[in-house]
Amino acid sequence: MNNEPGVTVTDLTVERDGFRALVNVNFHIGPGNLVGVLGPNGAGKSTLFGAIAGVLPIARGTVELHGTNDRAGALAYVPQRDSINLRFPATVYDVVMMGRYCHLGLFRFAGRKDREIVRTCLERVGLWERRDALIEENSGGQRQRVFIARALAQDARIVLLDEAFSGVDVGAQEGIIGVLQSLRDEGRVVMLATHDLTNLAQRFDQIICINRHICAYGPPEEAFNPEVLEELYGSHGLVMAHSHMGGETHIETHMHND
């Protein structure tokens, strides 16, 4: 049996409130990939993550998680910040320890091994010194690193982060990407939904461009092109600025709210 992590989505259709939020979505992600999921508001990025995580019902199609029979232990899902109760009186340490619960069982308490794992995970994301701080006392970038540490403590082989860059400055974004790339290098599957189109080729191995269906999927330099941009964002309100500096292509988008 192949124990390598992966995600296969086949003919996925998801309905929300009588509306088809996703229609006939197909893709496969193999181990050791950091994948950016791009699309405008309402494109179905959060719906896709919810379907993969098993928290939203599927109208048609299948989602297969490879390399494990345990969805709860194998997959870590960090929803958008608005979906997380940051006022809950939990410390950074408490939140990361939550990642160990799926391994503890019903009648077992956290032991020395679990505490050592939590410390290692917090050290890895550079937050051990903030272990006693309440989660709400951290910056946006620090909070995202806390949730990544929780995924590490869970030993998740598939990690989904929905809009992890929301409210996070550029410097903190690069720190988050660095941690995610290290997870990728360990053979995990990491998917990150984002509106940020900066340095896609440097950040992601593959990108999924979605607008209720898959518009493109592949390496950023191949999948992200003017035709796909128009399908994602429309012909109005889109400005592309290409500047080649050290081989990098910078794409800037401006979208008007109708």
Steps between C-alpha positions, in 0.01 A plus 500: 500500500628846406549704819588824325253783562290637218163648408285392205182692422273348233193663343437695820178700519402679822172682556449767764153643564378364168789657308772297330811641663728249323429316176688197362833573671783257421865495608766285664778620733787267578736503799750779549297780343418852619192605304347847481124516445409827328171659406274800565257531790222247459708277272466200732843486666360463853235260373771285342696487825186420699419212265853360518497529881165324517314786669277577199273246327577398142214496249692293246850366448770381738791625711773245572777553755791270426749351742264471794168358615462763774370833367499661846863422570641534150346832399530837673260774391545865598190696391485873440579720797136618523399139572733467799401622847811692598340613828501150638735515802762257368875551498728434206612182676138386552413546133798297381428227756155467340682344207591204721142419600429282196789275615413489869179299495199537725656421838862608455648830612794680345828355618867588483528395134207725405649795687834447327329489161316826573825669602677377187217625278495844664877527472478410134268794427695732732231542765620305804569825686135599449356170623322662798347788302128487428428428134321837461816682617697393194531669164334357190823342383571352843150351518547330166829353620319373812248315282781360286667377821171335597497320164857386569402374844215311339757351258264585215619384161255725316470865609232744377528870583219731390612862445801465729634835377193701599612785726862385484782731390740405221787411732280266704365346179850400396558343841181297463596391148841390630336270757255363242781431255680303771183290545494449123862388509402230752261355241175648631222649291437866581216703345468873559204706380604859436414824323865607498655459155852609602793282396287197420784310332724549803231400750314209343582184309155486343199730491132421464305785342134459590177682425238237595686268261869445430624770263860377507727270700874469471829683562441874552693605191278276285160520669487872573458681168285785362222265387474345845514843666208614288303186587569556869453873532330615181620737234415814700698621797803282424842655448802286434842652564790280394849595612790263462741546786730208557267275303196584716163593360281724712126502432277763654122482498245768573141385546202730533220409735172517309 
